[in-house]
Coordinates of C-alpha atoms and ligand atoms in Angstrom, one line a residue:
X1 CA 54.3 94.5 122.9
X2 CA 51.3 96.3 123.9
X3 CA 50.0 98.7 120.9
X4 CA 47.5 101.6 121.4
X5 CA 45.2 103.6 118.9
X6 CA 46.8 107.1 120.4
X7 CA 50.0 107.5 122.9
X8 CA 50.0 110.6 124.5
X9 CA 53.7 111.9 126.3
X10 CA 52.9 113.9 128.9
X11 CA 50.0 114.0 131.2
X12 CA 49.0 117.7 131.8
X13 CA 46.1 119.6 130.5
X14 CA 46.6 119.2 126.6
X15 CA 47.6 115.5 126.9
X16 CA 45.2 114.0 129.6
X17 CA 42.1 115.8 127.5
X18 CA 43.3 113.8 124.6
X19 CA 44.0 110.6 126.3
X20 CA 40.3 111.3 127.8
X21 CA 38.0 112.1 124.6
X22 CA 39.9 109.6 122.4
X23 CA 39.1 107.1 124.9
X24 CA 35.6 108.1 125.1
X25 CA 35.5 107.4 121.2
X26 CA 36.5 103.9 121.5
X27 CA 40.5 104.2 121.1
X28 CA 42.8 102.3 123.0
X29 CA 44.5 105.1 124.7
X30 CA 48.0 104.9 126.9
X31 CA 49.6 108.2 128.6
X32 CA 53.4 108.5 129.9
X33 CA 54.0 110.7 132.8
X34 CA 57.1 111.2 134.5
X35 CA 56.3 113.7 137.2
X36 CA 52.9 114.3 138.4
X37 CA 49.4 113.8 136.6
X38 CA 47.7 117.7 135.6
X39 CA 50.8 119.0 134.4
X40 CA 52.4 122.6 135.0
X41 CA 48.5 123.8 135.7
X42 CA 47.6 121.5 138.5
X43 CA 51.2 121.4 140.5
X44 CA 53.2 124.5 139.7
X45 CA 51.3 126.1 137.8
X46 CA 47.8 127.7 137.6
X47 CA 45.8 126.3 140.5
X48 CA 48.5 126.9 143.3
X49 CA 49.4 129.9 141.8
X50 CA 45.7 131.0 142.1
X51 CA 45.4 129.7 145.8
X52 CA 48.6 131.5 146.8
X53 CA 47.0 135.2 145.0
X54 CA 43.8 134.1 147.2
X55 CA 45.8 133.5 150.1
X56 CA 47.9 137.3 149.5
X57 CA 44.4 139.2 148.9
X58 CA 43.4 138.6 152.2
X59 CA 46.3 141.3 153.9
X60 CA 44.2 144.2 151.6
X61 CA 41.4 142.7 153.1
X62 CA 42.0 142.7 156.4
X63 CA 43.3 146.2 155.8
X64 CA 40.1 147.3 154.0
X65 CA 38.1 145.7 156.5
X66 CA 39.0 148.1 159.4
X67 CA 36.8 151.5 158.0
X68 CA 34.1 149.3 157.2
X69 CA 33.8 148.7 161.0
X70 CA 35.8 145.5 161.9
X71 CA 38.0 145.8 164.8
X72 CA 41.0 143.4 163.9
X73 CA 44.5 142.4 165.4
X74 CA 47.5 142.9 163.3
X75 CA 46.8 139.7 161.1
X76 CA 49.9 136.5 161.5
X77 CA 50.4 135.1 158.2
X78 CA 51.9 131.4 158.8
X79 CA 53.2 129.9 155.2
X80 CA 53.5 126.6 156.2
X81 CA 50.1 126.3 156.6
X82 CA 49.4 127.9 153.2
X83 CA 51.7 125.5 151.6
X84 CA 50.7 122.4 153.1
X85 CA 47.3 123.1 152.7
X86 CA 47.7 123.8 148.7
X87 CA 50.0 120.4 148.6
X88 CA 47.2 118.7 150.0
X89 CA 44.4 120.0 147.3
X90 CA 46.9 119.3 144.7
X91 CA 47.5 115.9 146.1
X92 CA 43.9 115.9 145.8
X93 CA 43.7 116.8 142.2
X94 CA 46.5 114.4 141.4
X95 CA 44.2 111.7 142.6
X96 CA 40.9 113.6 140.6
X97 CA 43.2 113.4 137.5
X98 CA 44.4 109.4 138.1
X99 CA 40.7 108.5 138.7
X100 CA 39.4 110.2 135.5
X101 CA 42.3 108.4 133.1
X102 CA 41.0 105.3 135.1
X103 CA 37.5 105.7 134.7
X104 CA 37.8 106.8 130.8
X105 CA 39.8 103.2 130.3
X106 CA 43.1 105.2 129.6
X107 CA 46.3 103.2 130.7
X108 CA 48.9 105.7 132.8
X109 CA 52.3 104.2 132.4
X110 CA 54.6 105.9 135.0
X111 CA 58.3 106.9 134.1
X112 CA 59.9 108.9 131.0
X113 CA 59.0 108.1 127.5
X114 CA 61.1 108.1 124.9
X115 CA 61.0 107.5 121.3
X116 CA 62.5 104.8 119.5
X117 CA 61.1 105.1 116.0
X118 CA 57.9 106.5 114.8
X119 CA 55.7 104.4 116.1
X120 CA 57.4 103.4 119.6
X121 CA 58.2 105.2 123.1
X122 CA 60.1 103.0 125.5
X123 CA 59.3 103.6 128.7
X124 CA 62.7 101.7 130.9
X125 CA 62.9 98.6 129.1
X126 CA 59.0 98.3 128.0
X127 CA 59.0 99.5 124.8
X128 CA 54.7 100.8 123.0
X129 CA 53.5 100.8 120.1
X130 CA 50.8 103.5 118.4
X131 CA 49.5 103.9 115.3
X132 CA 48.9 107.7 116.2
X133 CA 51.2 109.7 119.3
X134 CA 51.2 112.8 120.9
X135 CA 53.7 114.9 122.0
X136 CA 52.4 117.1 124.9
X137 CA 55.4 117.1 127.1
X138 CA 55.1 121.0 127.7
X139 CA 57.6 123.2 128.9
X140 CA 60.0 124.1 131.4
X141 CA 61.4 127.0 133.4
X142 CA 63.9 128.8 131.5
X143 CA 67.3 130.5 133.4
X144 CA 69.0 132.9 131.5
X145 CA 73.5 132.4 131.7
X146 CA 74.5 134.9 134.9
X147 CA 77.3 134.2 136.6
X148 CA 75.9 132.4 140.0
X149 CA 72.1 131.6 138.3
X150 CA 72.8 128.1 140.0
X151 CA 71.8 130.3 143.3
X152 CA 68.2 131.4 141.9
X153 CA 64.7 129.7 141.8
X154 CA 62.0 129.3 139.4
X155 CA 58.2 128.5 139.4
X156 CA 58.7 125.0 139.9
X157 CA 60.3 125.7 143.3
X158 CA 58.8 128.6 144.3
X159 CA 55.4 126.8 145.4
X160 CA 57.1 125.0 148.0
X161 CA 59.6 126.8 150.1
X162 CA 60.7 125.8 153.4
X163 CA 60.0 128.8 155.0
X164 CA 58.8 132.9 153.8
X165 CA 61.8 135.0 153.0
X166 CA 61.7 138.8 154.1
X167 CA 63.1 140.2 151.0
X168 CA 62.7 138.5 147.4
X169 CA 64.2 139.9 143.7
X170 CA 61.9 138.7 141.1
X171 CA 63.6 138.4 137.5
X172 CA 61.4 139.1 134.4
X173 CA 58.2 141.1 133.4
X174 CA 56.0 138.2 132.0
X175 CA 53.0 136.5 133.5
X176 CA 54.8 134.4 136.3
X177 CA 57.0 137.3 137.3
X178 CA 54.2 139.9 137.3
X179 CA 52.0 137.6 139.3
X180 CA 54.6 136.3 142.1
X181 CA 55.7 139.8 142.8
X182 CA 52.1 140.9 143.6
X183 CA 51.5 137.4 145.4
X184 CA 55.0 137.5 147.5
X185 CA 54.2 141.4 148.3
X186 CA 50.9 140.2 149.4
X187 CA 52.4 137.6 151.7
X188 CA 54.6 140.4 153.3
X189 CA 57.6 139.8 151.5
X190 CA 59.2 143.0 150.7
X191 CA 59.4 142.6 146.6
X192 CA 62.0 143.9 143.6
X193 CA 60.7 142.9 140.7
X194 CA 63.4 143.8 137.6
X195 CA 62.3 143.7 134.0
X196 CA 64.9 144.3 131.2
X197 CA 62.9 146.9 129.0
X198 CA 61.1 149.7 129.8
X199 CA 57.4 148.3 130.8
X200 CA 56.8 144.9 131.4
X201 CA 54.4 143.0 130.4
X202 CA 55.2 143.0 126.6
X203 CA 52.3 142.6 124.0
X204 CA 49.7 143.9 126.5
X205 CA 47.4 146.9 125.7
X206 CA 50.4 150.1 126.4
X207 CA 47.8 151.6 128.9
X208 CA 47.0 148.6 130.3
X209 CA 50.6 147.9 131.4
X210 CA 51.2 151.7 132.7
X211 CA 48.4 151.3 134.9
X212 CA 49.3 148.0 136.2
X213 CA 53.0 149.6 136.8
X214 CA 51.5 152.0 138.7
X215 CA 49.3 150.5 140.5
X216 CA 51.7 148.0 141.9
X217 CA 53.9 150.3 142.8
X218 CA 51.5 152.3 144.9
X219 CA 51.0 149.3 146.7
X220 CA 54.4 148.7 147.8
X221 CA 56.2 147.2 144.9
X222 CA 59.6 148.0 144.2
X223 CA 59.2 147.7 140.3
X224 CA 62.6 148.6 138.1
X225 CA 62.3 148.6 134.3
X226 CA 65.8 148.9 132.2
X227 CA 67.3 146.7 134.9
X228 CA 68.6 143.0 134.9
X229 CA 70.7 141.4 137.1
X230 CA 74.1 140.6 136.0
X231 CA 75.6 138.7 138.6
X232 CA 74.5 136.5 141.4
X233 CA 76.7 136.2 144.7
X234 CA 76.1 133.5 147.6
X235 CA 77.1 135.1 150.9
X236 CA 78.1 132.6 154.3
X237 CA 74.7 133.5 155.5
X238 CA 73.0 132.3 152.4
X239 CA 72.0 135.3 151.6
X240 CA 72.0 136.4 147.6
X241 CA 73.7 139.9 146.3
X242 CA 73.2 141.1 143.1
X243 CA 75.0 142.7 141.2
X244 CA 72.5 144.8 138.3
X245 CA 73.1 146.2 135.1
X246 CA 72.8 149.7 136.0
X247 CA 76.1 149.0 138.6
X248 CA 73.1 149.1 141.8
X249 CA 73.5 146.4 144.2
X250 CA 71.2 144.0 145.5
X251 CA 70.8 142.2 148.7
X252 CA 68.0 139.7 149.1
X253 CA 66.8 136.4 150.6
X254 CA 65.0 135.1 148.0
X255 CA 65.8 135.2 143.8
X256 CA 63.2 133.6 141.6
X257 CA 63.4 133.8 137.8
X258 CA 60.6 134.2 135.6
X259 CA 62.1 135.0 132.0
X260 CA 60.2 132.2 130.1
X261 CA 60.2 128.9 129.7
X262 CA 61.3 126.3 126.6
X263 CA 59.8 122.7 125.5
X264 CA 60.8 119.8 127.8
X265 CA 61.7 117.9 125.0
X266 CA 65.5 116.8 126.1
X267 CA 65.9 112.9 125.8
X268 CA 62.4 112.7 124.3
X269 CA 64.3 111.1 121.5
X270 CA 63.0 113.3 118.9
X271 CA 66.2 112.6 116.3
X272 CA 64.6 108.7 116.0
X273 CA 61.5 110.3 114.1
X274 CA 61.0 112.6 111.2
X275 CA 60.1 115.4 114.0
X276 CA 61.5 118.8 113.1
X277 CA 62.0 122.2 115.5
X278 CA 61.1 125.7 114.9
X279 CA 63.6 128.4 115.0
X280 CA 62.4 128.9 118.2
X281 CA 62.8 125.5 119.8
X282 CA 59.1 124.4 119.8
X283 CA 58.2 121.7 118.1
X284 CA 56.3 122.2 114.1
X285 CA 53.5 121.5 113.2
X286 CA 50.6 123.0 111.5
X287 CA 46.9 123.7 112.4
X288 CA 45.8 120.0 112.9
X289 CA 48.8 119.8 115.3
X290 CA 50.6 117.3 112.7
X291 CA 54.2 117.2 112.9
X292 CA 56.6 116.6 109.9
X293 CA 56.4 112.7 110.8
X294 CA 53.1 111.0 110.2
X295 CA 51.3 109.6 112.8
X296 CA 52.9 112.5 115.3
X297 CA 51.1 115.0 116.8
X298 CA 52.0 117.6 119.0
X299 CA 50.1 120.6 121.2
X300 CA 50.1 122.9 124.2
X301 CA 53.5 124.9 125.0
X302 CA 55.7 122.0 123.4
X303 CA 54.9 123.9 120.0
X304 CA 55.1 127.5 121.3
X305 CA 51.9 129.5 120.8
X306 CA 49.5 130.5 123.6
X307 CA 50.7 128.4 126.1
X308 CA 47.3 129.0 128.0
X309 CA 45.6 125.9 130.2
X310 CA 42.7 126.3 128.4
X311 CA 43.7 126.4 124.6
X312 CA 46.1 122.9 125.3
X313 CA 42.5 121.4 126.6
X314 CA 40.6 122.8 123.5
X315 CA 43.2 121.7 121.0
X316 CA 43.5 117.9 122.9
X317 CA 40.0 117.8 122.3
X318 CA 40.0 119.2 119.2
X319 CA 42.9 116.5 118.0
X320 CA 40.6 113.8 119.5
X321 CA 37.6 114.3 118.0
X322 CA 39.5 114.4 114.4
X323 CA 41.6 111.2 115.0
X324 CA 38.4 109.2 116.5
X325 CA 35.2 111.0 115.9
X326 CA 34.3 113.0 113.0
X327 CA 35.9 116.3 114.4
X328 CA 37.4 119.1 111.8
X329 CA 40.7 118.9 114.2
X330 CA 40.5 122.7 114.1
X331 CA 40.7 125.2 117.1
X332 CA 39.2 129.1 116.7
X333 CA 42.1 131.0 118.4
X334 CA 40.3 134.5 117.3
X335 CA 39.4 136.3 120.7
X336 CA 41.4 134.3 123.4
X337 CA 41.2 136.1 126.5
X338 CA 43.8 136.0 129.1
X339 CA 44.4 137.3 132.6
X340 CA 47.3 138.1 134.6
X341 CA 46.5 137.5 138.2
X342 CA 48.5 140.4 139.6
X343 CA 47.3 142.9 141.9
X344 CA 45.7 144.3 140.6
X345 CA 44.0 141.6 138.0
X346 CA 44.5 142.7 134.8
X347 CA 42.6 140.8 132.1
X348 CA 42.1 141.4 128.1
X349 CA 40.5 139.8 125.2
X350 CA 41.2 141.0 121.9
X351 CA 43.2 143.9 120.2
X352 CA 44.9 146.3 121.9
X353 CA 44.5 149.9 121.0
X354 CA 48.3 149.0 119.6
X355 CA 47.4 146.0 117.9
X356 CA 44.3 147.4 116.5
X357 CA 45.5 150.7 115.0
X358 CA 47.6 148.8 112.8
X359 CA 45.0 145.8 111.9
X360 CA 41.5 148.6 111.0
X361 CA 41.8 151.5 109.4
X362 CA 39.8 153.5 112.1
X363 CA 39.2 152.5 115.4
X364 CA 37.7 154.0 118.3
X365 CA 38.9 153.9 121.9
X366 CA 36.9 154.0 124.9
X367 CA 38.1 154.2 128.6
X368 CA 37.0 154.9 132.0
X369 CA 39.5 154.9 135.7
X370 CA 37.8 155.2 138.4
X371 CA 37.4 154.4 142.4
X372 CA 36.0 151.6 142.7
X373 CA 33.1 152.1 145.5
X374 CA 34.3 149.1 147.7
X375 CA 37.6 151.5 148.2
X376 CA 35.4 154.6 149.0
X377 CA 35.5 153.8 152.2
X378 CA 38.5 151.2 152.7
X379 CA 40.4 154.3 151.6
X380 CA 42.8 152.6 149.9
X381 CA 44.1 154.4 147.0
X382 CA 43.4 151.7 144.2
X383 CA 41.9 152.6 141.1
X384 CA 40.2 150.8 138.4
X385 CA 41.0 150.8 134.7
X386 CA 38.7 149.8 131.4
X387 CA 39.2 150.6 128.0
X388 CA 37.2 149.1 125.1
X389 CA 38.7 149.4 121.2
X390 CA 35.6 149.4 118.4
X391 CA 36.5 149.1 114.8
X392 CA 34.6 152.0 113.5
X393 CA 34.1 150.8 110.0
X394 CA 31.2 147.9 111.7
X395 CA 31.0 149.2 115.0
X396 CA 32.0 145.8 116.2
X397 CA 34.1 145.6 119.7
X398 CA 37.4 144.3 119.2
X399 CA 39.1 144.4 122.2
X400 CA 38.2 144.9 126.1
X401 CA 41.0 145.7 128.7
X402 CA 41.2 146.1 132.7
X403 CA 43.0 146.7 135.2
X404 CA 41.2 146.5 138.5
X405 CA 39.5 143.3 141.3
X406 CA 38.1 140.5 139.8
X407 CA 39.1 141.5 136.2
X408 CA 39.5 137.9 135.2
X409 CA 36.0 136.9 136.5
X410 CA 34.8 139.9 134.5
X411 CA 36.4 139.6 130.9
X412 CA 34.6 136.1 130.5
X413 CA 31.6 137.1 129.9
X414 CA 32.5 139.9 127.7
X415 CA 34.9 137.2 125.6
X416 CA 31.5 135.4 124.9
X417 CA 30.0 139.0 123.8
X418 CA 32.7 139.8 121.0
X419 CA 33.2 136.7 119.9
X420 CA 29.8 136.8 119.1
X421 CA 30.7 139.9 116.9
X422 CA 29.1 142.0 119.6
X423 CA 29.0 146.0 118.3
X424 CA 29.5 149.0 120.8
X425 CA 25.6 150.0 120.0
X426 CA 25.1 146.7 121.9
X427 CA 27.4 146.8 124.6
X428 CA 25.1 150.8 124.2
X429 CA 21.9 148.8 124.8
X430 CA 23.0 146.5 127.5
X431 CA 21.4 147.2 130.5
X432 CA 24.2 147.2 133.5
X433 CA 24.1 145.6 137.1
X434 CA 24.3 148.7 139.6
X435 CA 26.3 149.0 141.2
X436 CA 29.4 147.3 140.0
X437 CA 32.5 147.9 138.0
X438 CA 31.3 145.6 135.0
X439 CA 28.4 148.0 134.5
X440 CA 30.8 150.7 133.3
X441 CA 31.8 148.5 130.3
X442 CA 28.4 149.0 129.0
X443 CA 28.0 153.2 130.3
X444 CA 30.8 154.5 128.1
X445 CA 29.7 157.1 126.2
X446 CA 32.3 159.1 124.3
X447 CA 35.4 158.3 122.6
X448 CA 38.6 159.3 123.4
Ligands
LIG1 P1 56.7 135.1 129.6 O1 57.0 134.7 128.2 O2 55.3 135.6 129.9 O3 57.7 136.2 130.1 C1 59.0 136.0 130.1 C2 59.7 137.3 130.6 O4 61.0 137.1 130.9 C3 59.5 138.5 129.6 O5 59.2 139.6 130.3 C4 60.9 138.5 129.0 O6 61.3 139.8 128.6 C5 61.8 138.1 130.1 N1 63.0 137.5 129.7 C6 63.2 136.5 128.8 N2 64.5 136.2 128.7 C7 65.2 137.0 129.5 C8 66.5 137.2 129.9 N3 67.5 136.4 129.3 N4 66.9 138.1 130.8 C9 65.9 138.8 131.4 N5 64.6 138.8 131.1 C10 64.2 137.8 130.2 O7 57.0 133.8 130.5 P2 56.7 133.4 131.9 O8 57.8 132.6 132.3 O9 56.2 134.5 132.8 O10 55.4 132.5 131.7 C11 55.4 131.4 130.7 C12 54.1 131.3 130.0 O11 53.2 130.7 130.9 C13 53.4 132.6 129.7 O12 53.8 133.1 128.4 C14 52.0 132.3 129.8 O13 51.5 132.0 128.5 C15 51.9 131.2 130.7 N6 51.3 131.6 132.0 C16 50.0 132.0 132.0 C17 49.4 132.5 133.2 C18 48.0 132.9 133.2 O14 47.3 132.6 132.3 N7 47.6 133.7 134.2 C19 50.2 132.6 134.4 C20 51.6 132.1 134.3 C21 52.1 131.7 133.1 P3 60.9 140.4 127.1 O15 59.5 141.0 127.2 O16 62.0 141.4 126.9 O17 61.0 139.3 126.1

């Protein structure tokens, strides 16, 4: 029976960076994959995601383009090229992924794992041993019961449609649902997007989202809040119509649903081991990613949380460097930021003005909308949204918000800035680049 030092389930962004930095300390390292190497991220996640909002930018562009000289033909947008083109860089990634397991002296065994005891994962009839195993199986799109849901489509399938439809409903007022609305509207589909409260994008600074509403609606999005769809019809021409809570009606080519997703943890075997579930379904464990069995770890959107690319890397690393270096295991989740590639971006790191009023005593807010000068001659009626929160007891910035291009590119650097404990008298001092939008983070003067 061939035994490993750590056995990581699940070969996406958590579980190959553990696989990879155990390895590079010395441990005999074995992942189990199933589906594709790079996880959600790399293959229906992320990265295509990202290529596709690339790919929808480029109708504003072409638009802009026209009063700042260029003489264009109405553009053709062809998505089979689109989509063949992004399965071949992911192909391509897939093979970037394989080499780096390879090259770090991590063995990938194919097919589903699944766990006989606490110490071995068959694999078909090949049964491992590890003194030390990870879960980072990660998560999976998650349809809520409607009568005909078997008719709708999530992220998973989205990224690989035979052809464009004309009309698409998107279910759900999250990240994926936000962001596919803007990207199919880009791509000229002619978008609903339904969200079941009264402003999507739950959590977010309140502004924040009331821009965004309103700025993707001004650009051609049919947003509804207080709506859901309550029933799902398949008519001889394949067409969908809904049926919504309000009583409206719905007809449309294309439904996908973006209301969350749950740990892929079904026939994982989890009732062999001492591995227990949180009321919400992820799997426990506490800040060095131990679960209640020892010896089994778990991390990245199998145990709920941020479910962010980047904080399943830094907590793989973070369990490697414990396990096979002298690492303190731990992960500093103050100040994640986050962006939401709609259209417009929004990104945030930090409290909002929501969050904050409850967590300091005093808090100041400071905010500036604006044209940005790009659109001063494209003419296109987009405008551009910052707001910065300062705890007034230590002046210290606590939270930066936007709404507006290239958002996510922008918050970065500022992240770096406050989790530095960066105060407002030095985002004062900082000299700004003219002219941009960033500079107006560090040329607001007076509170709100
Ligand atoms: P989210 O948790 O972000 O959003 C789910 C949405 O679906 C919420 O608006 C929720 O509403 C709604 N919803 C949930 N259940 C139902 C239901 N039964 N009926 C109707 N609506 C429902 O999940 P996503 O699927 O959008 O994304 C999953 C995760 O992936 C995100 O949380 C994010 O962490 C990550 N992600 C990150 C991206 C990025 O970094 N740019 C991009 C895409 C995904 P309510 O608010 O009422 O709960």
């Amino acid at each position: 029976m061939e035994k490993f030092d750590l056995l990581v389930v699940g070969a996406g962004s958590g579980g190959v960076r553990a696989a990879r930095i155990a390895a590079s300390h010395g441990a005999r390292v074995g992942i189990i994959e199933e589906r594709f190497l790079g996880g959600t991220c790399v293959n229906v996640g992320c990265v295509p995601k990202k290529l596709f909002s690339y790919a929808a930018h480029y109708a504003s562009d072409f638009e802009d383009a026209r009063n700042y000289g260029w003489q264009l033909q109405p553009a053709d947008f062809d998505w089979p090229t689109l989509r063949d083109n992004k399965n071949a860089e992911i192909a391509r990634l897939n093979g970037i992924y394989g080499g780096l397991l390879e090259r770090a002296g991590v063995s990938l065994i194919e097919g589903h794992g699944e766990f006989r005891d606490s110490r071995h994962v068959a694999v078909g009839n090949t049964v491992y041993e590890a003194d030390n195993i990870l879960i980072a199986v990660g998560g999976w799109p998650h349809f809520p019961d409607v009568p005909g849901i078997e008719h709708a489509i999530s992220s998973n399938e989205i990224f690989y449609l035979d052809k464009l439809p004309k009309r698409a409903v998107v279910v759900g007022g999250g990240y994926i649902a936000t962001e596919f609305a803007s990207i199919l509207h880009g791509l000229g589909v002619s978008v609903t997007q339904l969200y079941r409260r009264d402003l999507f994008l739950r959590g977010f600074d309140q502004e924040v989202r009331e821009v965004l509403a309103e700025e993707m609606r001004k650009s051609g999005v049919d947003i509804r809040f207080n709506e859901d769809c309550v029933s799902i019809v398949k008519n001889a021409d394949k067409t969908l119509a809904l049926t919504l809570k309000s009583g409206a009606t719905l007809a449309t080519d294309l439904l996908l649903y973006a209301t969350g997703r749950r740990p892929l943890i079904e026939n994982l075997g989890l009732e062999n081991t001492a591995v227990n579930l949180t009321d919400s379904g992820t799997v426990a464990v506490n800040e060095l990613f131990e679960t209640d069995d020892p010896g089994i770890f778990a991390l990245g959107d199998v145990t709920g949380g941020y479910e962010l690319t980047p904080v399943a890397l830094a907590e793989g690393h973070a369990l490697a460097d414990r396990l096979f270096s002298n690492g303190s295991g731990l992960v500093d989740y103050d100040f994640v930021p986050t962006a939401i590639f709609s259209h417009p971006n929004v990104a945030t790191v930090g409290f909002s003005e929501e969050e904050a009023r409850e967590r300091f005593k005093n808090i100041k807010v400071f905010k500036s909308g604006f044209k940005h000068l790009r659109h001063t001659l494209s003419g296109r009626d987009a405008r551009t949204f910052m707001k910065l929160i300062v705890n007034a007891a230590d002046d210290r910035v606590v939270g930066a918000h936007m709404v507006g291009d290239d958002a996510g590119e922008l918050i970065q650097g500022l992240a770096i800035a406050i989790k530095a404990g960066a105060t407002k008298a030095v985002f004062d001092s900082t000299i700004g680049i003219h002219p941009s939008a960033a500079e107006e983070f560090v040329t607001m003067r007076s509170a709100v």
